[in-house]
Coordinates of C-alpha atoms in Angstrom, one line a residue:
Chain A
M1 CA 0.1 0.3 -0.1
I2 CA 1.1 3.2 -0.6
K3 CA 0.4 6.7 1.1
I4 CA 1.3 10.0 -0.1
Q5 CA 0.0 12.4 2.2
K6 CA 0.6 15.7 4.0
K7 CA -0.3 14.7 8.0
S8 CA 1.7 12.8 10.3
F9 CA 0.9 8.8 11.3
N10 CA 0.6 6.6 14.0
L11 CA 3.2 3.8 13.7
E12 CA 1.3 1.4 16.0
E13 CA -1.8 1.8 13.4
E14 CA -0.8 1.9 10.1
I15 CA 1.5 -0.5 11.0
E16 CA -1.4 -3.1 12.6
K17 CA -3.7 -2.2 9.7
I18 CA -1.7 -4.1 7.9
K19 CA -0.6 -6.8 9.9
N20 CA -3.9 -7.9 11.2
K21 CA -4.9 -9.1 7.4
H22 CA -2.1 -11.4 7.9
S23 CA -1.6 -14.0 10.3
D24 CA 1.7 -15.7 8.2
I25 CA 3.6 -12.8 9.3
G26 CA 6.2 -13.6 11.0
A27 CA 8.8 -10.3 10.7
L28 CA 8.3 -7.1 10.2
T29 CA 11.1 -4.4 8.8
S30 CA 10.4 -1.0 8.8
F31 CA 12.2 2.4 8.3
V32 CA 11.1 6.0 9.5
G33 CA 12.8 9.1 8.0
Y34 CA 12.8 11.4 10.5
V35 CA 13.5 15.6 9.9
R36 CA 17.6 16.2 11.8
D37 CA 17.8 19.6 13.3
L38 CA 21.3 19.7 11.5
N39 CA 22.4 18.6 8.1
N40 CA 25.4 19.6 6.1
N41 CA 26.5 21.7 9.1
K42 CA 22.9 23.6 9.1
D43 CA 21.1 24.6 12.0
V44 CA 17.6 23.2 10.2
N45 CA 14.3 25.1 11.0
Y46 CA 11.8 22.7 8.7
L47 CA 11.5 21.9 5.1
N48 CA 9.2 22.3 2.3
L49 CA 9.1 19.1 0.9
E50 CA 7.5 18.8 -2.7
V51 CA 6.0 15.8 -4.5
Y52 CA 5.1 14.9 -8.5
E53 CA 2.5 12.9 -7.2
E54 CA 0.6 11.0 -9.9
M55 CA 4.3 10.0 -10.7
A56 CA 5.3 9.2 -7.1
F57 CA 2.6 6.8 -7.0
K58 CA 3.8 4.9 -10.4
E59 CA 7.1 4.9 -9.3
L60 CA 6.8 4.1 -5.5
S61 CA 4.0 1.2 -6.5
K62 CA 6.8 -0.1 -9.3
I63 CA 9.5 -0.3 -6.6
E64 CA 7.6 -1.9 -4.1
N65 CA 6.1 -4.6 -6.8
N66 CA 10.0 -5.7 -7.5
A67 CA 10.6 -5.9 -3.9
T68 CA 7.5 -7.8 -3.1
K69 CA 8.1 -10.3 -6.1
K70 CA 12.3 -10.9 -5.6
W71 CA 11.4 -10.8 -1.5
S72 CA 8.5 -12.8 -1.2
L73 CA 6.5 -10.0 0.7
I74 CA 3.3 -11.0 2.3
D75 CA 2.5 -7.3 2.2
T76 CA 4.2 -3.4 2.2
L77 CA 3.9 -0.1 3.4
I78 CA 5.1 3.2 2.1
I79 CA 3.6 6.6 3.4
H80 CA 5.7 9.2 2.4
R81 CA 4.7 13.3 3.5
Y82 CA 4.7 16.2 1.2
G83 CA 4.4 20.2 2.9
K84 CA 6.1 22.3 5.8
L85 CA 7.5 19.5 7.7
T86 CA 9.1 20.3 11.2
V87 CA 12.7 19.6 13.1
N88 CA 11.6 15.8 14.5
E89 CA 8.4 15.3 12.3
K90 CA 8.1 11.5 10.9
I91 CA 9.3 11.9 6.4
V92 CA 8.4 8.4 5.3
L93 CA 7.8 5.1 6.4
V94 CA 8.5 2.0 4.0
C95 CA 7.4 -1.6 6.0
C96 CA 8.1 -4.9 4.8
F97 CA 6.3 -7.7 6.0
S98 CA 7.7 -11.2 5.2
Q99 CA 7.7 -15.1 7.2
H100 CA 11.6 -14.7 8.1
R101 CA 13.9 -11.5 8.7
K102 CA 16.0 -11.8 6.0
N103 CA 13.6 -10.6 3.4
S104 CA 12.1 -8.3 4.9
F105 CA 15.3 -6.9 6.3
E106 CA 17.0 -6.8 2.8
A107 CA 13.4 -5.7 1.0
C108 CA 13.1 -2.4 3.1
E109 CA 16.5 -1.6 2.4
Y110 CA 16.5 -1.9 -1.2
I111 CA 13.3 0.3 -1.2
M112 CA 14.6 2.7 0.6
D113 CA 17.6 3.0 -1.3
Y114 CA 15.4 3.0 -5.0
L115 CA 12.9 5.6 -2.9
K116 CA 15.8 8.1 -2.9
K117 CA 17.1 7.5 -6.1
D118 CA 13.9 7.9 -7.9
A119 CA 10.7 8.9 -6.4
P120 CA 9.8 12.2 -7.1
F121 CA 9.5 14.2 -3.9
W122 CA 12.4 17.3 -3.3
K123 CA 13.2 18.5 -0.3
N124 CA 13.5 22.6 0.4
E125 CA 15.3 23.0 3.4
F126 CA 15.0 26.3 5.1
Y127 CA 17.6 27.3 7.8
Y128 CA 17.2 30.6 9.9
K129 CA 18.5 33.2 7.1
N130 CA 18.3 31.0 3.3
N131 CA 17.2 27.8 2.2
E132 CA 18.8 25.2 -0.3
W133 CA 17.3 22.7 -2.3
L134 CA 18.9 19.2 -1.9
E135 CA 20.1 16.4 -4.1
N136 CA 19.9 12.7 -2.7
S137 CA 23.0 12.3 -5.2
K138 CA 24.9 14.8 -2.9
Q139 CA 24.1 12.8 0.8
S140 CA 25.2 9.6 2.0
F141 CA 22.7 7.5 -0.2
Chain B
M1 CA 1.3 19.2 -24.4
K2 CA 1.8 19.9 -20.9
I3 CA 4.9 20.9 -19.7
R4 CA 5.1 21.4 -15.7
Y5 CA 8.2 22.3 -13.3
F6 CA 9.1 20.9 -10.0
A7 CA 11.4 22.1 -7.3
W8 CA 14.3 24.7 -8.2
I9 CA 13.2 24.8 -11.9
R10 CA 10.0 26.5 -10.8
D11 CA 12.3 29.3 -9.3
I12 CA 13.7 29.6 -12.6
T13 CA 10.3 29.7 -14.7
K14 CA 8.2 31.3 -12.0
K15 CA 5.5 28.8 -12.4
D16 CA 4.3 25.7 -12.1
N17 CA 3.5 24.5 -16.3
D18 CA 3.9 25.5 -19.5
V19 CA 0.5 24.4 -22.0
I20 CA 1.7 24.7 -25.7
D21 CA -1.0 24.3 -28.0
I22 CA 0.4 25.0 -31.6
N23 CA 3.9 23.9 -33.1
H24 CA 4.6 21.9 -30.1
P25 CA 8.0 20.0 -30.1
K26 CA 8.1 16.3 -31.5
T27 CA 10.8 15.3 -29.8
L28 CA 13.1 15.8 -26.5
E29 CA 15.7 17.9 -28.0
E30 CA 13.5 20.2 -29.4
L31 CA 11.5 20.4 -26.5
K32 CA 14.6 21.3 -24.6
D33 CA 15.2 24.1 -27.3
Y34 CA 11.8 25.6 -26.9
L35 CA 12.7 25.4 -23.1
E36 CA 16.3 26.7 -23.2
N37 CA 14.7 29.8 -25.8
M38 CA 11.6 31.0 -23.4
Y39 CA 14.4 30.4 -19.9
P40 CA 17.6 31.1 -20.9
E41 CA 18.4 30.1 -17.5
L42 CA 17.8 26.2 -18.1
K43 CA 20.7 26.3 -21.1
K44 CA 23.6 25.6 -18.3
H45 CA 21.6 23.2 -16.4
F46 CA 20.8 21.4 -19.2
L47 CA 24.1 21.3 -20.4
Q48 CA 25.2 19.8 -17.1
D49 CA 23.2 16.7 -17.8
V50 CA 21.7 17.3 -13.8
I51 CA 17.9 17.5 -15.0
R52 CA 15.7 14.7 -15.4
F53 CA 12.7 14.3 -17.5
A54 CA 9.7 12.0 -17.4
V55 CA 6.9 11.4 -19.8
N56 CA 3.7 10.5 -18.9
Q57 CA 5.0 9.8 -15.4
E58 CA 7.8 7.8 -16.4
Y59 CA 11.6 8.8 -16.5
V60 CA 12.7 9.1 -19.8
S61 CA 16.2 9.3 -21.2
K62 CA 16.2 9.1 -24.8
N63 CA 15.1 11.0 -27.6
L64 CA 11.8 9.8 -28.0
N65 CA 8.5 11.8 -30.3
L66 CA 6.3 13.7 -28.8
K67 CA 2.7 13.5 -29.0
P68 CA 0.4 16.7 -28.4
I69 CA -1.2 15.3 -25.7
D70 CA 1.8 13.8 -23.2
E71 CA 2.6 15.6 -20.0
I72 CA 6.2 16.1 -20.0
A73 CA 7.9 16.8 -16.2
I74 CA 11.1 18.7 -15.5
F75 CA 12.9 18.4 -12.6
P76 CA 16.4 18.6 -11.1
P77 CA 17.8 15.8 -9.0
V78 CA 15.2 14.2 -6.3
S79 CA 15.6 14.5 -2.5
G80 CA 12.9 12.1 -0.8
G81 CA 12.9 9.3 2.2
Chain C
M1 CA 17.4 0.2 26.1
I2 CA 16.6 -2.9 27.2
K3 CA 12.8 -4.0 28.3
I4 CA 11.9 -8.0 29.4
Q5 CA 8.2 -8.1 29.8
K6 CA 5.2 -10.5 29.7
K7 CA 2.7 -7.6 28.2
S8 CA 2.9 -5.7 24.7
F9 CA 4.2 -2.9 23.7
N10 CA 2.5 -0.1 22.0
L11 CA 5.4 0.9 18.2
E12 CA 4.3 4.9 18.2
E13 CA 4.6 5.1 22.1
E14 CA 7.8 3.3 22.5
I15 CA 9.3 4.9 19.6
E16 CA 8.6 8.2 20.0
K17 CA 9.9 7.4 24.2
I18 CA 13.0 7.4 22.6
K19 CA 13.3 10.1 19.9
N20 CA 12.1 13.0 21.7
K21 CA 15.4 12.9 23.3
H22 CA 17.4 13.6 20.1
S23 CA 16.8 16.2 17.2
D24 CA 20.0 14.6 15.9
I25 CA 17.6 11.2 14.2
G26 CA 17.6 11.7 10.9
A27 CA 16.9 7.3 10.5
L28 CA 15.5 4.6 12.6
T29 CA 15.2 1.0 11.6
S30 CA 13.1 -1.5 13.5
F31 CA 12.4 -5.0 13.4
V32 CA 9.6 -6.7 15.2
G33 CA 9.1 -10.3 15.6
Y34 CA 5.6 -11.9 15.2
V35 CA 4.2 -15.5 16.4
R36 CA 3.0 -17.3 12.9
D37 CA -0.2 -19.0 12.4
L38 CA 2.3 -22.0 10.9
N39 CA 5.9 -23.1 11.9
N40 CA 7.6 -26.0 10.5
N41 CA 4.3 -27.1 8.6
K42 CA 2.5 -26.7 11.8
D43 CA -0.8 -25.1 13.0
V44 CA 0.6 -22.8 15.7
N45 CA -1.4 -22.3 18.7
Y46 CA 0.5 -20.6 21.2
L47 CA 4.1 -19.9 22.7
N48 CA 5.5 -20.4 26.0
L49 CA 8.5 -18.1 25.8
E50 CA 10.8 -18.7 28.4
V51 CA 13.7 -16.2 30.0
Y52 CA 16.6 -16.7 31.7
E53 CA 16.4 -13.4 32.5
E54 CA 19.8 -11.7 34.5
M55 CA 21.2 -13.4 31.9
A56 CA 19.5 -12.0 29.1
F57 CA 20.1 -8.4 30.9
K58 CA 23.6 -8.6 30.0
E59 CA 24.0 -10.3 26.4
L60 CA 21.5 -8.4 25.0
S61 CA 23.4 -5.5 26.6
K62 CA 26.7 -6.5 25.5
I63 CA 25.3 -7.0 21.7
E64 CA 23.5 -3.2 22.1
N65 CA 26.7 -2.1 23.8
N66 CA 28.5 -3.4 20.2
A67 CA 26.3 -2.4 17.7
T68 CA 26.1 1.3 19.0
K69 CA 30.0 1.2 18.8
K70 CA 30.2 -0.2 15.3
W71 CA 27.6 1.7 13.7
S72 CA 27.6 5.1 16.0
L73 CA 24.2 5.0 17.1
I74 CA 22.4 7.5 18.7
D75 CA 20.2 5.4 20.6
T76 CA 18.0 1.9 21.0
L77 CA 15.9 -0.2 21.8
I78 CA 15.2 -3.9 22.5
I79 CA 12.2 -5.3 24.2
H80 CA 11.2 -8.9 24.3
R81 CA 8.3 -10.5 26.3
Y82 CA 8.3 -14.2 27.4
G83 CA 5.0 -15.9 28.8
K84 CA 2.1 -16.6 26.6
L85 CA 1.9 -15.6 23.5
T86 CA -0.8 -16.3 20.7
V87 CA -0.4 -16.3 17.6
N88 CA -0.6 -12.2 15.8
E89 CA 1.0 -11.5 19.3
K90 CA 4.5 -9.3 19.0
I91 CA 7.8 -10.9 20.3
V92 CA 10.5 -8.7 20.1
L93 CA 10.9 -5.3 19.5
V94 CA 14.8 -4.1 18.3
C95 CA 15.1 -0.3 17.5
C96 CA 18.5 1.5 15.6
F97 CA 18.4 4.8 15.2
S98 CA 20.8 6.5 14.1
Q99 CA 22.3 10.2 11.7
H100 CA 21.8 8.3 7.8
R101 CA 20.0 5.4 6.9
K102 CA 23.2 2.7 6.2
N103 CA 23.8 2.3 10.0
S104 CA 20.3 2.0 11.1
F105 CA 19.7 -0.8 8.8
E106 CA 22.7 -3.1 9.2
A107 CA 22.7 -2.2 12.9
C108 CA 19.6 -3.8 13.6
E109 CA 20.3 -7.1 11.6
Y110 CA 23.4 -7.6 13.8
I111 CA 21.4 -7.3 16.7
M112 CA 18.9 -9.1 15.8
D113 CA 21.2 -11.6 13.9
Y114 CA 23.1 -12.0 17.8
L115 CA 19.9 -11.9 19.8
K116 CA 18.3 -14.9 17.8
K117 CA 22.0 -16.8 18.3
D118 CA 23.2 -16.1 22.1
A119 CA 20.0 -14.4 24.1
P120 CA 18.3 -17.0 26.2
F121 CA 15.1 -17.3 25.3
W122 CA 12.9 -20.3 24.4
K123 CA 10.2 -21.0 22.2
N124 CA 7.9 -23.8 23.6
E125 CA 5.5 -23.9 20.8
F126 CA 2.4 -25.5 20.9
Y127 CA 0.6 -27.2 18.5
Y128 CA -3.0 -28.3 18.6
K129 CA -2.2 -32.1 20.3
N130 CA 1.6 -31.8 21.5
N131 CA 4.2 -28.7 21.5
E132 CA 7.9 -28.8 20.7
W133 CA 10.8 -27.0 21.7
L134 CA 12.4 -24.8 19.0
E135 CA 15.7 -24.0 18.4
N136 CA 17.3 -21.4 16.4
S137 CA 19.9 -23.2 14.8
K138 CA 17.7 -25.0 13.0
Q139 CA 15.6 -22.2 11.7
S140 CA 16.3 -19.6 9.3
F141 CA 18.8 -18.4 11.3
Chain D
M1 CA 26.5 -23.2 44.7
K2 CA 23.7 -23.5 42.6
I3 CA 22.3 -25.0 38.8
R4 CA 19.6 -23.3 37.2
Y5 CA 18.2 -25.8 34.5
F6 CA 16.1 -24.4 31.8
A7 CA 13.9 -25.2 28.5
W8 CA 13.7 -28.8 28.1
I9 CA 16.7 -29.3 30.2
R10 CA 14.1 -28.7 33.3
D11 CA 11.7 -31.6 31.5
I12 CA 14.8 -33.9 32.2
T13 CA 15.4 -32.8 35.6
K14 CA 12.0 -31.5 36.9
K15 CA 12.7 -28.9 38.6
D16 CA 13.9 -25.4 38.0
N17 CA 17.3 -25.6 39.9
D18 CA 19.8 -27.6 42.8
V19 CA 21.7 -26.1 45.2
I20 CA 24.7 -28.0 46.0
D21 CA 26.2 -27.0 49.8
I22 CA 28.8 -29.0 50.0
N23 CA 31.2 -30.9 48.0
H24 CA 30.4 -28.5 45.2
P25 CA 32.1 -29.5 41.8
K26 CA 35.2 -27.9 41.4
T27 CA 35.2 -27.7 37.2
L28 CA 32.9 -27.8 34.6
E29 CA 33.7 -31.4 33.9
E30 CA 33.1 -32.6 37.2
L31 CA 29.6 -30.4 37.6
K32 CA 28.7 -32.5 34.2
D33 CA 29.8 -35.9 35.6
Y34 CA 27.4 -34.4 39.5
L35 CA 24.8 -33.9 36.8
E36 CA 25.1 -37.3 34.8
N37 CA 25.0 -39.2 37.9
M38 CA 21.8 -37.7 38.8
Y39 CA 20.0 -37.1 36.0
P40 CA 21.2 -40.1 33.4
E41 CA 19.4 -38.9 30.3
L42 CA 21.5 -35.6 30.2
K43 CA 24.8 -38.0 29.4
K44 CA 23.4 -38.1 25.4
H45 CA 22.7 -34.7 25.4
F46 CA 26.4 -33.8 27.1
L47 CA 28.2 -36.2 24.2
Q48 CA 25.8 -34.3 21.3
D49 CA 27.5 -31.4 22.5
V50 CA 24.1 -29.8 22.3
I51 CA 24.0 -28.2 25.6
R52 CA 25.1 -24.7 26.8
F53 CA 26.7 -23.3 30.0
A54 CA 26.6 -20.0 31.8
V55 CA 29.0 -19.3 34.6
N56 CA 27.1 -16.1 36.8
Q57 CA 25.6 -14.8 33.7
E58 CA 28.2 -15.5 31.3
Y59 CA 28.6 -18.3 28.5
V60 CA 31.7 -20.2 28.8
S61 CA 33.2 -22.9 27.1
K62 CA 36.3 -24.1 28.5
N63 CA 36.6 -26.1 32.0
L64 CA 37.1 -23.2 34.2
N65 CA 37.1 -23.1 37.4
L66 CA 33.5 -23.5 39.9
K67 CA 33.6 -20.9 43.2
P68 CA 30.6 -22.2 45.8
I69 CA 29.0 -18.9 44.7
D70 CA 28.9 -19.4 41.1
E71 CA 25.7 -19.3 39.6
I72 CA 25.4 -22.2 36.8
A73 CA 23.1 -22.0 33.8
I74 CA 22.7 -25.3 31.7
F75 CA 20.4 -25.1 28.9
P76 CA 19.6 -26.5 24.7
P77 CA 20.0 -24.0 22.3
V78 CA 18.5 -20.6 22.2
S79 CA 15.0 -19.9 20.1
G80 CA 13.9 -16.1 20.8
G81 CA 12.8 -13.0 18.6

């Protein structure tokens, strides 16, 4: 399942909604990305996160389908937020549900790598006096 | 043909999108020429090869043919996640 | 932080308690293990999970310290339950908080591998007619 | 000296622990002999080398010296997580 939304999310609720559908799940690996107070040695105030929504759905679906096939996942969940996000807020959640843990770990890392590389989101990071558009290729990809 | 701009590309174009109704570019290369003419600042970025193009929400790299109903998006390297 | 407890846990609450302490966290990888309805082709009814509690604290602390040093983690959380656990219940939670995602992924997988190998917990799995003590070396370690 | 039993080891000993107050075993090998004598069924498992030993909550493999105040735990392969 893919959700692109402005509002935040509750990890327990989002995960239970999926988990409740399947009694054969033994393992869940999940990743949460947060807005940090410091990036590239600059004090961050907030982010403005922009999305090309129609394309983001398509790209994330492709990545999700690839991971599901490759690692026989039972279910997946990707939530990506957009809009104004202040320090400490959640940005993204990726969940990979499988029978055994190795598959969920590998799939979750794979989805995050491709999400960072291809999903059409852009962070405009606001510091106290100026702002800057980030690029993942320059970050710790 | 609709051309959509994102992130700092939009800071250059000063708008979200352009719609080309007549004499639309037939290829991606023709579209680049068209945009360089309209927004001269884009030229240096096209030359640096950092800009990404999507046609109908799919990444494209080769110089494919464009149709009047296509939605083309132009944007810098992504930074989601 | 290490918790060994009978009762279940709420992911959002447990994670937020740690996250709230640090504004430099950019990445959280977490793993949840659940009781599956089927194991080794047998219908599972419930588990009775036994622990050598004093030793489990010591072992998990060592594993946590090793991971924290090796991957410069900002914080960690391990919750492991014991007692009677029925199908679909959470068994374990491992959270690794770091600045960037690679470190949190690698550390979380490392902690789970060593927890499975060395932490003194034993699952007594109850089927409809009988029961069996599990061994991780025979499973998908 | 306290000897603690876990999982199916306890199914064999039928109790959680034994306390040895006098003539306590001086080494792990002496302890194994003592336990094999008390619980003959343990012998085959000791021979298969699947049983793990912990002294004062730390895994041990070599035949170290045991002290009267030690807590020794005997258990099968773990299955947590």
